[in-house]
XYZ file of C-alpha atoms in Angstrom:
73
model
C 105.826 126.108 108.320
C 105.840 123.185 110.142
C 103.383 120.128 109.028
C 102.100 118.227 111.928
C 101.154 114.659 112.824
C 101.977 113.211 109.174
C 101.278 109.607 109.174
C 99.953 107.016 106.737
C 97.448 103.839 108.107
C 98.377 100.702 107.154
C 94.410 100.193 106.608
C 94.849 102.969 103.660
C 97.416 100.544 102.111
C 95.259 97.114 102.407
C 97.703 96.278 105.568
C 100.781 96.592 103.061
C 103.761 98.083 105.190
C 105.466 98.181 101.891
C 103.013 100.305 100.579
C 103.201 102.666 103.744
C 106.570 103.147 104.021
C 106.326 103.998 99.821
C 103.883 106.593 100.364
C 105.325 108.151 103.222
C 108.507 108.192 101.035
C 106.722 110.298 98.380
C 105.005 112.368 100.908
C 108.345 113.632 102.417
C 110.064 114.189 98.937
C 107.573 116.651 98.187
C 107.692 117.950 101.286
C 111.192 119.142 100.985
C 110.507 120.102 97.360
C 108.793 123.380 99.000
C 111.357 125.846 99.940
C 109.247 127.380 102.699
C 108.405 123.652 104.077
C 109.734 123.204 107.713
C 110.274 120.253 109.963
C 107.523 117.568 109.817
C 106.159 115.849 112.796
C 105.414 111.935 112.408
C 102.513 110.718 114.156
C 103.740 108.051 115.297
C 106.574 106.293 115.974
C 105.069 103.192 118.097
C 101.376 103.406 119.635
C 101.141 100.357 121.208
C 97.365 99.259 121.151
C 95.816 102.373 120.597
C 96.702 102.999 116.970
C 99.066 100.660 115.771
C 97.883 100.973 112.062
C 100.121 104.345 112.078
C 103.092 103.215 114.112
C 106.502 103.123 112.484
C 107.085 99.994 114.840
C 104.899 97.252 115.508
C 103.424 96.624 118.938
C 106.606 94.443 120.075
C 108.754 97.078 118.973
C 110.119 95.643 115.690
C 110.546 97.858 112.855
C 108.580 98.111 109.906
C 109.655 99.476 106.793
C 108.723 103.051 107.214
C 111.013 103.328 109.920
C 114.085 103.314 107.600
C 112.061 105.982 105.683
C 111.900 108.357 108.495
C 115.493 107.573 109.538
C 116.788 108.691 106.020
C 114.732 111.504 106.116
């Protein structure tokens, strides 16, 4: 089973990029624990001005902490 469009909004973390990264790390670890779990499609690496609160990169393409969490998964 694939997980599609997984993500964490900065709004859910009071704007904290560290919180966004930690929530994502926890989700990925929990997902990996299921033997039936397949790939995860993260929404999204860069959304520009459309939905920047979900992005792993800021509008200027600089990387948020969540970028490294995704890269290590």
